[in-house]
Coordinates of C-alpha atoms in Angstrom, one line a residue:
Chain A
M16 CA -15.2 35.9 26.3
K17 CA -12.6 33.3 27.6
A18 CA -11.2 31.0 24.5
I19 CA -8.8 27.5 24.3
Q20 CA -7.1 28.8 21.0
K21 CA -4.2 26.7 18.9
L22 CA -2.6 30.3 17.8
E23 CA 1.1 29.5 16.5
K24 CA 2.6 26.6 18.6
T25 CA 1.4 27.4 21.5
I26 CA -2.1 26.4 22.9
S27 CA -3.4 29.5 25.2
L28 CA -6.7 30.8 27.2
N29 CA -7.1 33.9 25.2
E30 CA -9.4 36.9 25.7
V31 CA -11.3 37.8 22.7
E32 CA -14.2 39.1 21.0
K33 CA -18.0 37.5 21.3
P34 CA -19.3 36.5 18.2
S35 CA -22.8 38.3 17.1
G36 CA -26.2 35.9 16.9
A37 CA -26.0 38.6 13.8
D38 CA -25.5 35.4 9.9
E39 CA -24.9 32.1 12.3
A40 CA -26.6 31.2 16.0
L41 CA -25.1 32.9 18.5
V42 CA -24.5 29.4 21.1
R43 CA -23.4 29.5 25.1
V44 CA -21.4 27.1 25.4
V45 CA -23.2 24.7 28.3
L46 CA -20.4 22.3 28.6
S47 CA -17.4 20.8 25.8
G48 CA -15.7 17.7 25.9
I49 CA -12.5 16.7 25.2
C50 CA -11.5 14.9 22.3
N51 CA -8.2 12.8 20.9
T52 CA -8.4 15.5 17.8
D53 CA -7.6 17.8 20.2
L54 CA -4.6 16.5 21.0
E55 CA -4.0 15.7 17.7
I56 CA -4.2 19.7 16.8
A57 CA -2.3 20.8 19.3
R58 CA 0.5 18.6 18.1
G59 CA 0.2 20.0 14.7
Y60 CA -2.7 18.0 12.3
A61 CA -5.0 19.5 10.4
N62 CA -2.6 23.3 11.0
F63 CA -5.6 24.2 12.8
Q64 CA -5.9 27.8 13.8
G65 CA -7.9 29.1 16.0
T66 CA -10.8 27.9 18.9
I67 CA -10.4 24.8 19.5
G68 CA -12.7 21.7 20.1
H69 CA -16.1 20.2 18.4
E70 CA -18.0 18.0 20.6
F71 CA -20.6 20.6 23.3
V72 CA -24.1 20.7 24.6
G73 CA -25.4 24.6 24.5
V74 CA -28.5 27.5 24.8
V75 CA -28.8 29.4 21.7
E76 CA -28.1 32.8 23.6
E77 CA -28.9 35.3 19.9
C78 CA -30.2 33.9 16.2
A79 CA -31.3 36.4 13.8
V80 CA -31.8 34.5 11.3
V81 CA -34.0 31.8 13.2
P82 CA -35.3 33.9 16.5
K83 CA -36.8 30.8 18.0
L84 CA -34.3 29.1 18.7
V85 CA -33.2 31.1 21.2
G86 CA -33.4 29.9 24.1
K87 CA -33.4 25.8 23.1
R88 CA -31.0 23.9 24.4
V89 CA -29.0 22.6 21.0
L90 CA -26.5 20.2 20.0
G91 CA -24.4 21.1 16.3
E92 CA -23.7 19.5 13.2
I93 CA -19.7 20.5 13.3
N94 CA -19.5 20.4 9.1
V95 CA -20.7 23.9 7.4
G96 CA -21.8 23.5 4.1
C97 CA -21.6 25.9 1.0
E98 CA -24.8 24.8 0.1
T99 CA -23.7 25.3 -3.5
C100 CA -21.9 22.6 -4.1
D101 CA -22.7 18.4 -5.3
W102 CA -21.7 17.1 -2.7
C103 CA -24.4 20.4 -0.1
S104 CA -26.6 19.3 -3.0
K105 CA -27.1 16.0 -3.3
Y106 CA -26.1 14.9 0.3
D107 CA -25.2 16.9 3.0
A108 CA -21.8 19.3 4.0
R109 CA -19.8 16.4 5.9
H110 CA -17.8 16.3 2.7
C111 CA -18.3 20.2 0.6
P112 CA -14.5 20.9 -0.2
N113 CA -15.4 24.3 0.8
R114 CA -17.1 23.2 4.7
T115 CA -15.3 24.6 7.7
V116 CA -15.4 22.7 10.8
L117 CA -15.8 23.8 13.8
G118 CA -12.6 24.1 15.4
I119 CA -11.2 21.6 12.6
V120 CA -10.8 23.6 9.4
G121 CA -11.1 27.6 9.1
R122 CA -14.5 28.2 12.4
D123 CA -13.4 28.7 15.9
G124 CA -14.6 25.7 18.3
C125 CA -16.5 25.5 22.0
H126 CA -14.3 25.4 24.4
A127 CA -14.7 28.5 24.6
E128 CA -17.9 31.2 26.3
F129 CA -19.7 31.3 23.3
L130 CA -19.4 29.5 19.0
N131 CA -21.3 30.4 15.9
L132 CA -22.8 28.1 13.6
P133 CA -26.0 28.1 11.8
A134 CA -29.1 27.4 13.1
R135 CA -29.3 24.7 9.9
N136 CA -26.7 22.7 12.2
L137 CA -28.4 23.1 15.2
I138 CA -30.6 20.2 16.5
E139 CA -32.4 20.5 19.7
V140 CA -32.0 17.9 23.1
P141 CA -34.5 16.7 24.2
G142 CA -35.3 17.5 28.1
D143 CA -34.6 14.0 28.7
I144 CA -31.1 13.9 27.8
S145 CA -28.7 15.4 30.4
D146 CA -25.9 18.3 29.3
E147 CA -23.2 15.3 30.2
R148 CA -25.6 12.4 28.3
A149 CA -25.6 15.1 25.2
V150 CA -21.7 16.7 25.1
F151 CA -20.9 13.3 23.8
A152 CA -23.9 13.7 20.9
E153 CA -20.8 14.0 18.1
P154 CA -18.4 11.3 19.0
L155 CA -21.3 9.0 19.7
A156 CA -22.7 9.1 16.4
A157 CA -19.5 9.4 14.7
A158 CA -19.2 5.3 16.1
Y159 CA -22.9 5.5 14.7
G160 CA -21.8 6.9 11.3
I161 CA -19.5 3.9 11.2
T162 CA -23.1 2.1 10.3
E163 CA -23.0 4.4 7.7
R164 CA -20.2 2.5 5.5
V165 CA -20.2 -0.9 6.1
N166 CA -23.3 -3.3 6.6
I167 CA -23.9 -4.7 9.7
D168 CA -26.8 -6.4 10.4
E169 CA -27.4 -8.8 13.4
D170 CA -25.0 -11.7 12.4
T171 CA -22.2 -10.1 11.8
S172 CA -19.0 -10.9 13.4
I173 CA -17.2 -7.2 15.1
A174 CA -14.2 -6.3 16.8
V175 CA -13.4 -2.8 18.0
I176 CA -9.9 -3.6 18.8
G177 CA -9.2 0.4 21.4
D178 CA -10.2 0.3 24.4
G179 CA -10.0 4.4 24.7
K180 CA -13.5 6.5 24.6
L181 CA -13.6 6.3 21.3
G182 CA -13.6 2.4 21.1
I183 CA -15.8 2.2 23.2
L184 CA -18.4 4.5 21.9
C185 CA -17.8 2.9 19.0
A186 CA -18.8 -0.9 20.7
W187 CA -21.2 0.6 22.4
A188 CA -22.8 2.1 18.8
L189 CA -22.7 -1.1 17.1
A190 CA -23.3 -3.2 19.8
A191 CA -26.9 -1.6 18.7
K192 CA -26.7 -3.9 16.0
T193 CA -25.3 -7.3 16.4
Q194 CA -25.2 -9.2 19.2
H195 CA -21.0 -10.7 18.4
L196 CA -19.5 -8.1 19.7
F197 CA -15.9 -8.3 21.2
L198 CA -14.0 -4.7 22.7
I199 CA -10.1 -6.1 22.8
G200 CA -8.0 -3.4 25.0
K201 CA -5.2 -3.4 27.1
H202 CA -7.2 -2.4 29.8
P203 CA -9.1 -4.4 32.6
N204 CA -10.9 -1.0 33.9
K205 CA -11.7 0.4 30.3
L206 CA -12.8 -3.4 29.0
R207 CA -15.4 -3.3 32.6
I208 CA -16.3 -0.2 31.6
G209 CA -17.1 -1.4 27.8
E210 CA -18.9 -4.2 29.2
L211 CA -21.2 -2.3 31.5
G212 CA -22.6 -1.0 27.4
N213 CA -23.5 -4.2 26.7
A214 CA -20.1 -4.9 24.8
E215 CA -18.3 -8.1 25.2
G216 CA -14.4 -7.1 26.5
V217 CA -11.2 -9.2 25.7
I218 CA -7.5 -8.6 26.9
L219 CA -5.1 -8.4 23.9
D220 CA -3.6 -10.5 24.7
D221 CA -6.2 -13.6 24.0
A222 CA -7.5 -11.5 20.3
A223 CA -3.6 -13.2 18.7
K224 CA -6.7 -16.5 19.5
M225 CA -9.0 -15.1 18.1
K226 CA -7.2 -14.5 14.8
R227 CA -8.9 -14.3 10.7
R228 CA -12.4 -14.1 11.9
F229 CA -14.0 -11.3 12.1
D230 CA -16.0 -9.7 9.7
V231 CA -15.8 -6.7 10.5
V232 CA -12.8 -4.9 12.4
V233 CA -13.1 -1.6 14.4
E234 CA -9.3 0.3 14.3
A235 CA -9.8 2.7 17.2
S236 CA -6.5 2.2 19.2
G237 CA -5.4 5.4 16.2
S238 CA -1.9 3.2 17.0
E239 CA 0.2 1.7 14.0
S240 CA 0.1 -1.9 16.5
G241 CA -4.3 -1.5 16.5
F242 CA -3.8 -1.3 12.5
A243 CA -1.5 -4.7 12.5
T244 CA -4.0 -6.4 15.3
A245 CA -6.7 -5.0 12.9
L246 CA -5.6 -7.4 10.2
D247 CA -4.3 -10.0 12.4
L248 CA -8.8 -10.3 13.7
V249 CA -10.2 -9.3 10.4
R250 CA -11.5 -12.7 8.0
P251 CA -10.5 -12.7 4.2
R252 CA -13.0 -9.9 2.0
G253 CA -14.1 -8.5 5.4
E254 CA -14.2 -5.0 6.5
L255 CA -11.1 -2.6 8.4
V256 CA -12.5 -0.3 9.4
L257 CA -10.7 3.0 10.4
K258 CA -11.8 4.9 12.8
S259 CA -9.5 7.3 14.5
T260 CA -7.4 10.2 13.0
F261 CA -3.7 9.1 13.0
H262 CA -1.6 12.1 12.8
G263 CA 1.6 11.1 10.8
T264 CA 2.5 8.9 8.0
P265 CA 2.4 4.7 9.7
K266 CA 4.1 2.6 7.9
W267 CA 1.0 -0.7 7.0
E268 CA 2.0 -4.0 5.2
A269 CA -0.5 -3.5 2.4
W270 CA 0.3 -7.1 0.9
R271 CA -1.9 -8.7 3.6
V272 CA -4.7 -6.3 2.1
V273 CA -3.7 -7.0 -1.3
V274 CA -3.5 -10.8 -0.3
D275 CA -6.5 -11.4 1.9
E276 CA -8.3 -8.5 0.0
I277 CA -9.2 -7.1 2.8
S278 CA -11.3 -3.8 2.5
V279 CA -9.8 -0.5 3.8
V280 CA -12.8 1.7 5.1
G281 CA -12.4 5.3 6.6
S282 CA -15.6 6.8 8.9
R283 CA -15.2 10.0 10.4
C284 CA -18.2 12.5 10.9
G285 CA -21.8 10.8 12.1
M286 CA -25.3 13.4 11.6
F287 CA -26.2 13.5 14.8
G288 CA -30.8 12.7 13.7
P289 CA -29.2 7.8 14.3
V290 CA -28.1 8.5 17.9
I291 CA -30.4 11.3 20.3
D292 CA -32.3 7.9 20.6
L293 CA -28.6 5.9 21.8
L294 CA -28.1 9.3 24.3
K295 CA -31.6 8.5 25.9
D296 CA -30.8 5.5 26.5
S297 CA -29.9 3.9 29.7
R298 CA -28.6 0.4 29.3
Y299 CA -25.1 2.8 27.7
P300 CA -23.6 4.7 30.2
L301 CA -22.5 7.7 28.9
E302 CA -21.2 8.9 32.3
E303 CA -18.6 6.7 33.2
L304 CA -16.9 7.5 30.4
I305 CA -16.3 10.5 32.3
S306 CA -12.7 11.8 34.1
G307 CA -13.9 14.7 35.3
E308 CA -15.0 18.0 34.8
R309 CA -13.4 21.3 34.7
P310 CA -13.4 24.9 34.5
L311 CA -12.4 26.2 31.4
T312 CA -10.3 28.7 32.2
R313 CA -8.6 25.6 33.8
G314 CA -8.5 24.0 30.2
V315 CA -5.2 24.7 29.4
E316 CA -4.4 22.6 32.3
A317 CA -6.8 20.2 30.8
L318 CA -6.3 19.3 27.9
D319 CA -2.3 17.2 29.8
E320 CA -4.5 15.9 31.5
A321 CA -6.8 13.8 28.9
E322 CA -3.2 12.8 26.9
K323 CA -2.5 11.1 30.2
P324 CA -3.1 6.9 30.7
G325 CA -6.7 5.7 32.3
V326 CA -7.7 9.0 31.5
M327 CA -11.3 8.7 29.7
K328 CA -13.5 12.2 28.9
I329 CA -12.9 15.2 30.3
L330 CA -15.5 17.8 30.2
L331 CA -15.5 21.9 30.3
R332 CA -17.7 24.1 31.9
P333 CA -17.3 27.5 30.5
Chain B
M24 CA 12.7 -31.6 -16.6
K25 CA 14.3 -28.1 -16.4
A26 CA 12.5 -26.3 -14.4
I27 CA 13.6 -22.5 -12.9
Q28 CA 12.9 -22.6 -8.5
K29 CA 14.5 -20.1 -6.1
L30 CA 16.0 -22.3 -3.1
E31 CA 17.4 -20.3 0.0
K32 CA 18.6 -16.7 -2.0
T33 CA 18.7 -17.3 -5.5
I34 CA 17.2 -17.8 -8.7
S35 CA 18.8 -21.2 -11.1
L36 CA 18.2 -23.6 -13.9
N37 CA 18.0 -26.8 -11.8
E38 CA 17.2 -30.5 -13.4
V39 CA 14.6 -31.3 -11.9
E40 CA 12.5 -34.5 -11.1
K41 CA 9.4 -34.9 -13.4
P42 CA 5.7 -35.1 -11.7
S43 CA 3.5 -37.3 -11.9
G44 CA 0.0 -37.5 -13.8
A45 CA -1.2 -40.0 -10.7
D46 CA -3.0 -37.8 -8.0
E47 CA -3.0 -34.6 -9.9
A48 CA -3.4 -33.7 -13.8
L49 CA 0.0 -33.7 -15.4
V50 CA 0.6 -30.4 -17.9
R51 CA 3.0 -29.8 -20.4
V52 CA 4.0 -25.7 -20.4
V53 CA 4.0 -25.0 -23.4
L54 CA 4.8 -20.8 -23.0
S55 CA 4.7 -19.4 -19.8
G56 CA 4.3 -16.0 -18.7
I57 CA 7.0 -13.4 -16.3
C58 CA 5.0 -11.6 -13.9
N59 CA 6.2 -9.1 -11.2
T60 CA 5.1 -11.7 -8.3
D61 CA 8.2 -14.2 -9.9
L62 CA 10.1 -11.1 -9.4
E63 CA 9.1 -10.1 -6.0
I64 CA 9.3 -13.3 -5.0
A65 CA 12.9 -13.5 -6.1
R66 CA 12.9 -10.5 -4.0
G67 CA 12.0 -12.5 -0.6
Y68 CA 8.3 -11.8 -1.4
A69 CA 6.0 -14.8 0.6
N70 CA 9.3 -17.0 1.6
F71 CA 8.4 -19.4 -1.0
Q72 CA 10.9 -21.9 -2.7
G73 CA 10.9 -23.3 -5.3
T74 CA 9.8 -23.6 -9.3
I75 CA 7.9 -20.1 -9.5
G76 CA 6.1 -19.0 -12.6
H77 CA 1.8 -19.6 -12.1
E78 CA 1.1 -17.8 -16.2
F79 CA 1.0 -20.4 -18.6
V80 CA -1.3 -22.5 -21.2
G81 CA -0.3 -26.0 -21.5
V82 CA -1.3 -29.5 -22.4
V83 CA -2.8 -32.2 -21.1
E84 CA -0.5 -34.8 -20.7
E85 CA -1.5 -37.7 -18.0
C86 CA -4.4 -37.6 -15.9
A87 CA -5.3 -40.9 -14.5
V88 CA -7.9 -39.4 -12.3
V89 CA -10.2 -37.5 -15.5
P90 CA -8.3 -39.2 -18.2
K91 CA -10.8 -37.7 -20.6
L92 CA -8.5 -34.3 -19.9
V93 CA -5.1 -35.7 -21.8
G94 CA -4.4 -34.2 -25.3
K95 CA -6.1 -31.1 -24.1
R96 CA -4.9 -27.5 -24.1
V97 CA -5.6 -26.5 -20.8
L98 CA -5.2 -23.0 -18.4
G99 CA -5.1 -23.2 -14.6
E100 CA -6.6 -21.7 -11.9
I101 CA -3.3 -20.8 -9.6
N102 CA -5.0 -21.4 -6.2
V103 CA -5.8 -25.1 -4.7
G104 CA -7.7 -25.2 -2.1
C105 CA -8.4 -28.4 0.9
E106 CA -11.8 -28.2 -0.4
T107 CA -13.3 -29.2 3.5
C108 CA -12.6 -25.3 4.9
D109 CA -15.8 -22.9 4.6
W110 CA -14.3 -21.0 2.1
C111 CA -13.8 -23.9 -0.2
S112 CA -17.7 -25.0 0.7
K113 CA -19.3 -21.7 0.2
Y114 CA -17.2 -19.7 -2.2
D115 CA -13.8 -21.1 -3.7
A116 CA -10.0 -22.3 -2.5
R117 CA -8.5 -18.8 -3.9
H118 CA -8.9 -17.5 0.1
C119 CA -9.0 -21.7 2.0
P120 CA -6.9 -21.0 4.7
N121 CA -4.9 -23.9 3.2
R122 CA -4.5 -23.4 -0.2
T123 CA -0.8 -23.6 -2.2
V124 CA -0.6 -21.3 -5.2
L125 CA 0.8 -22.0 -8.1
G126 CA 4.8 -21.1 -8.2
I127 CA 3.4 -18.9 -5.1
V128 CA 2.4 -20.7 -2.3
G129 CA 3.7 -24.5 -1.6
R130 CA 3.7 -25.5 -4.7
D131 CA 5.8 -25.5 -8.1
G132 CA 4.8 -23.4 -10.6
C133 CA 4.8 -23.3 -14.5
H134 CA 8.7 -22.0 -15.2
A135 CA 9.2 -25.6 -15.6
E136 CA 8.5 -28.4 -18.7
F137 CA 5.8 -29.5 -16.5
L138 CA 3.4 -28.4 -14.1
N139 CA 0.9 -30.9 -11.6
L140 CA -2.8 -29.0 -11.2
P141 CA -5.9 -31.0 -9.9
A142 CA -7.7 -31.8 -13.2
R143 CA -10.8 -29.1 -11.4
N144 CA -8.8 -26.2 -11.6
L145 CA -7.8 -27.0 -15.0
I146 CA -10.3 -24.9 -18.4
E147 CA -10.4 -25.7 -21.1
V148 CA -8.8 -23.5 -24.1
P149 CA -11.5 -22.4 -26.6
G150 CA -9.1 -23.6 -30.8
D151 CA -10.2 -20.1 -31.3
I152 CA -7.4 -18.3 -28.9
S153 CA -3.7 -18.3 -29.8
D154 CA -0.8 -19.7 -26.9
E155 CA 0.2 -15.8 -26.7
R156 CA -3.2 -15.1 -26.1
A157 CA -4.2 -17.9 -23.8
V158 CA -1.2 -17.3 -21.6
F159 CA -2.3 -14.2 -20.5
A160 CA -5.3 -16.0 -18.6
E161 CA -4.2 -15.0 -15.5
P162 CA -3.2 -12.0 -15.5
L163 CA -6.5 -10.9 -16.5
A164 CA -8.3 -12.4 -14.6
A165 CA -7.1 -10.7 -11.7
A166 CA -7.6 -7.2 -14.0
Y167 CA -11.0 -8.2 -14.2
G168 CA -11.7 -9.3 -10.5
I169 CA -11.2 -6.3 -9.8
T170 CA -15.7 -6.2 -10.5
E171 CA -16.1 -8.3 -8.2
R172 CA -14.4 -6.6 -5.2
V173 CA -16.5 -3.1 -6.7
N174 CA -19.1 -2.3 -8.2
I175 CA -18.5 -0.9 -11.5
D176 CA -21.3 0.3 -14.8
E177 CA -21.1 2.2 -17.3
D178 CA -21.9 5.6 -15.1
T179 CA -18.0 5.1 -12.8
S180 CA -15.2 6.9 -13.1
I181 CA -12.2 4.8 -13.2
A182 CA -8.5 6.0 -13.4
V183 CA -5.4 3.0 -13.7
I184 CA -2.5 4.6 -11.7
G185 CA 0.4 2.8 -13.6
D186 CA 1.7 1.9 -17.2
G187 CA 3.2 -1.5 -16.5
K188 CA 1.1 -4.8 -17.9
L189 CA -0.8 -5.8 -15.2
G190 CA -2.5 -1.3 -15.5
I191 CA -2.6 -2.1 -18.9
L192 CA -4.5 -5.2 -18.5
C193 CA -6.9 -3.8 -15.4
A194 CA -7.2 -0.9 -17.8
W195 CA -8.6 -2.8 -21.0
A196 CA -10.9 -5.4 -18.3
L197 CA -11.9 -2.4 -16.6
A198 CA -12.2 -0.3 -19.9
A199 CA -15.4 -3.1 -20.3
K200 CA -17.8 -2.4 -18.0
T201 CA -17.3 1.6 -18.2
Q202 CA -16.9 4.4 -20.8
H203 CA -15.0 6.3 -18.5
L204 CA -11.6 4.9 -17.7
F205 CA -8.8 6.7 -18.1
L206 CA -4.1 5.3 -17.7
I207 CA -2.5 7.0 -16.4
G208 CA 1.3 6.7 -16.5
K209 CA 5.0 7.5 -17.7
H210 CA 5.4 6.7 -20.6
P211 CA 3.5 7.8 -23.7
N212 CA 4.7 4.1 -25.6
K213 CA 3.1 2.1 -22.5
L214 CA -0.3 4.6 -23.1
R215 CA -0.4 4.2 -26.5
I216 CA -0.8 0.5 -26.3
G217 CA -2.9 0.8 -23.5
E218 CA -5.1 2.8 -25.8
L219 CA -5.3 0.7 -28.4
G220 CA -7.8 -1.5 -25.9
N221 CA -9.9 1.3 -25.7
A222 CA -7.8 3.4 -21.4
E223 CA -7.3 6.7 -22.4
G224 CA -4.0 7.7 -22.0
V225 CA -3.1 10.3 -19.7
I226 CA 0.7 11.0 -18.2
L227 CA 1.4 11.6 -15.0
D228 CA 1.6 15.5 -14.5
D229 CA -1.1 15.8 -16.1
A230 CA -3.2 13.9 -14.1
A231 CA -3.1 16.9 -11.8
K232 CA -5.9 18.4 -13.1
M233 CA -7.5 15.7 -12.3
K234 CA -8.2 14.8 -7.9
R235 CA -10.9 14.1 -6.6
R236 CA -12.8 13.8 -9.2
F237 CA -12.1 9.3 -10.0
D238 CA -15.0 7.1 -7.8
V239 CA -12.6 4.0 -8.6
V240 CA -8.9 4.2 -8.9
V241 CA -6.2 1.1 -9.0
E242 CA -3.7 1.0 -8.0
A243 CA -1.0 -1.1 -10.1
S244 CA 1.9 1.0 -9.9
G245 CA 3.4 -1.0 -7.1
S246 CA 4.4 1.9 -5.9
E247 CA 4.5 4.1 -2.2
S248 CA 4.2 7.0 -4.6
G249 CA 1.0 5.2 -7.1
F250 CA -0.2 5.1 -3.8
A251 CA -0.5 8.7 -2.9
T252 CA -1.9 9.9 -6.3
A253 CA -4.5 7.6 -6.4
L254 CA -5.3 9.4 -3.6
D255 CA -5.0 11.8 -4.6
L256 CA -7.4 11.0 -8.0
V257 CA -10.2 10.0 -5.6
R258 CA -13.1 11.4 -4.5
P259 CA -14.7 11.5 -1.1
R260 CA -16.2 8.0 -0.4
G261 CA -14.3 6.5 -3.1
E262 CA -13.0 3.6 -3.6
L263 CA -8.9 2.8 -4.3
V264 CA -8.0 -0.7 -4.9
L265 CA -5.5 -2.0 -4.4
K266 CA -4.3 -4.6 -7.3
S267 CA -0.2 -4.9 -6.9
T268 CA 1.4 -7.3 -4.4
F269 CA 3.7 -4.7 -2.5
H270 CA 6.5 -6.1 -0.1
G271 CA 7.7 -4.9 2.8
T272 CA 6.0 -2.4 4.5
P273 CA 5.1 1.3 2.8
K274 CA 4.1 4.1 4.4
W275 CA 0.8 6.0 3.7
E276 CA -1.2 9.0 4.5
A277 CA -3.9 7.4 6.6
W278 CA -5.5 10.4 8.0
R279 CA -6.4 10.8 4.1
V280 CA -8.8 7.5 4.4
V281 CA -10.5 8.6 7.6
V282 CA -10.7 12.1 7.0
D283 CA -12.2 11.8 2.9
E284 CA -13.7 8.5 3.9
I285 CA -12.5 6.4 1.0
S286 CA -12.4 2.8 1.3
V287 CA -8.8 0.7 0.5
V288 CA -10.2 -2.5 -1.1
G289 CA -7.5 -5.3 -1.7
S290 CA -8.0 -6.8 -5.3
R291 CA -5.8 -10.6 -5.9
C292 CA -7.1 -12.8 -8.3
G293 CA -10.1 -13.2 -10.2
M294 CA -11.2 -16.4 -11.7
F295 CA -10.7 -17.5 -15.7
G296 CA -14.5 -18.0 -16.9
P297 CA -15.5 -14.6 -17.3
V298 CA -12.5 -13.1 -19.1
I299 CA -12.8 -16.6 -21.7
D300 CA -14.5 -14.1 -23.8
L301 CA -11.8 -11.2 -23.3
L302 CA -8.6 -13.4 -24.5
K303 CA -11.1 -13.8 -28.1
D304 CA -12.2 -10.3 -28.0
S305 CA -9.7 -8.7 -30.7
R306 CA -10.5 -6.1 -29.5
Y307 CA -7.3 -6.6 -27.2
P308 CA -4.1 -6.7 -28.0
L309 CA -3.0 -8.4 -25.6
E310 CA 0.0 -9.6 -28.2
E311 CA 1.6 -6.0 -27.5
L312 CA 1.8 -6.1 -24.2
I313 CA 4.3 -8.8 -25.4
S314 CA 8.4 -8.0 -25.3
G315 CA 9.8 -11.3 -26.4
E316 CA 9.6 -15.1 -25.8
R317 CA 13.0 -17.3 -24.1
P318 CA 13.4 -20.4 -24.1
L319 CA 13.5 -21.5 -20.5
T320 CA 17.3 -22.5 -20.7
R321 CA 17.5 -18.6 -20.4
G322 CA 15.0 -18.1 -17.8
V323 CA 17.4 -16.9 -15.2
E324 CA 18.1 -13.9 -17.8
A325 CA 14.9 -13.4 -19.1
L326 CA 13.7 -12.7 -14.9
D327 CA 16.7 -10.4 -14.9
E328 CA 15.7 -9.0 -18.6
A329 CA 12.0 -8.7 -17.5
E330 CA 13.5 -6.0 -14.3
K331 CA 14.2 -3.6 -16.7
P332 CA 12.8 -0.2 -17.4
G333 CA 10.3 -0.1 -21.2
V334 CA 10.2 -4.0 -20.7
M335 CA 6.4 -5.8 -20.7
K336 CA 5.6 -9.4 -20.8
I337 CA 8.0 -12.1 -20.9
L338 CA 7.5 -15.3 -22.3
L339 CA 9.4 -18.2 -21.3
R340 CA 8.8 -21.7 -23.8
P341 CA 10.3 -24.6 -22.2

């Protein structure tokens, strides 16, 4: 089968052996989405080697362990735990020290014709959710996962920094929880998309008037300057959610975190269950985030395309 | 009167006008303590100009507003709020946007013969607390202030990084809350002092065996490497308390905060009320932290002395 792989320092389309459905489910990928983390991995993040990609919707083709899954359209939680450690026993696989992660840590990903995941990681997609919406489950769950890390109620004032696809998804996921949400970015066209999903768009320069007033600020731009802006906007004793995967070691004004007693809260993966309703909800125009769909065979060029300014989600179809 | 001042870029002993007791209390300083923040201010932190110092015990000499305070031995909360803003109304002065802070922000400090503070900032010292213990109220309150920022119970496992005076005070303050507390540092003699107050001392090299196991890690070394060690020791979804005032912009591995979903929690000043009992409690050998007492007139040399390796608290007596 065909797969987009990071091998040594190169990204390429390779012909590889098709996985089996003997131990884990064999899933035929219908659509996969290119995430900024894929681009970070291409640049060396996490030292990953193998097939990249972790956002997908697919159909189970073989599953010896749970045969009734065959033929089902599914999403897949990307963290695969050992099921025996303290974390797996008490909580879930997301912080299992022995975990593999689809297309990120020790496990081939979804920019391929087929993938393997344990049956327990799969969630059937309700029939009224299109493939083009279902493929957003993973990043939308990551966005909604912020609600596991900070308390948000209808009075919580929130700013999300970054009008890329991650920022917009964070804004939409949190706009389901509070009436006071601003999406801050540099691009009027992207802010307009964010506003379709109930966020209030603000151009970065105008955000300077909103200093020290937000209970929660979500940094979703992945840039050092975005973090500095977040420090400007959060109130004393407020929470600054770090959502983007940074590569390297940025600088930060640690003294401001001390003086204003801010909490900088890391947030990674969310659970898929809570976002199924958001995937169904037409108030969240997920389709507007799609910049284009390319055949898997053009995946290498698609990764380059995904880096270009103004480009949002690029989907790959095997 | 005499005062140790930062003026332009220089620290010097100056003859300045004695303040009055007309609006605020006039306090005669009995003892003051040199804090690392004083040394940071000497290097340019917070762009402070004026008399430095914020740790003291003194006696009220004049107080037109509350005359009954005259003659009382007092401690002083260092943040002076406007009393009208949201923060002052709802909470206290510590995050008032218009605040002054004794010897740190817009208000002359305590390395002087006299100081001014509003009567409402003063707390009478119980007679059974010596001057040499009372002078630790401010840093001990700052250490205990961690309990306002993170939940700590008897099962919480805590590591404090840094065996300087701040680290030891943090360890002692938190050892009152949990049975699982390690003080991590490079200096066997300082760790031994920490152990007098019920912390378990661990040499930094041995801490490498304790990775990812602490619920709470307190960074009290003020160094980039201390922060990196803290990231090594905290468990996924644990809390990393930033206690030291850093000057400048250190680098950090922000991606680890995201991947392990750590909360980096800034902590600055504490309230004095809760630590009066700790000041009384002979299980906390505060006197062991005193490296020496110098006359105020030797304050400039004392600041140099306080920077030397192995030196803990230097007190100044006007």
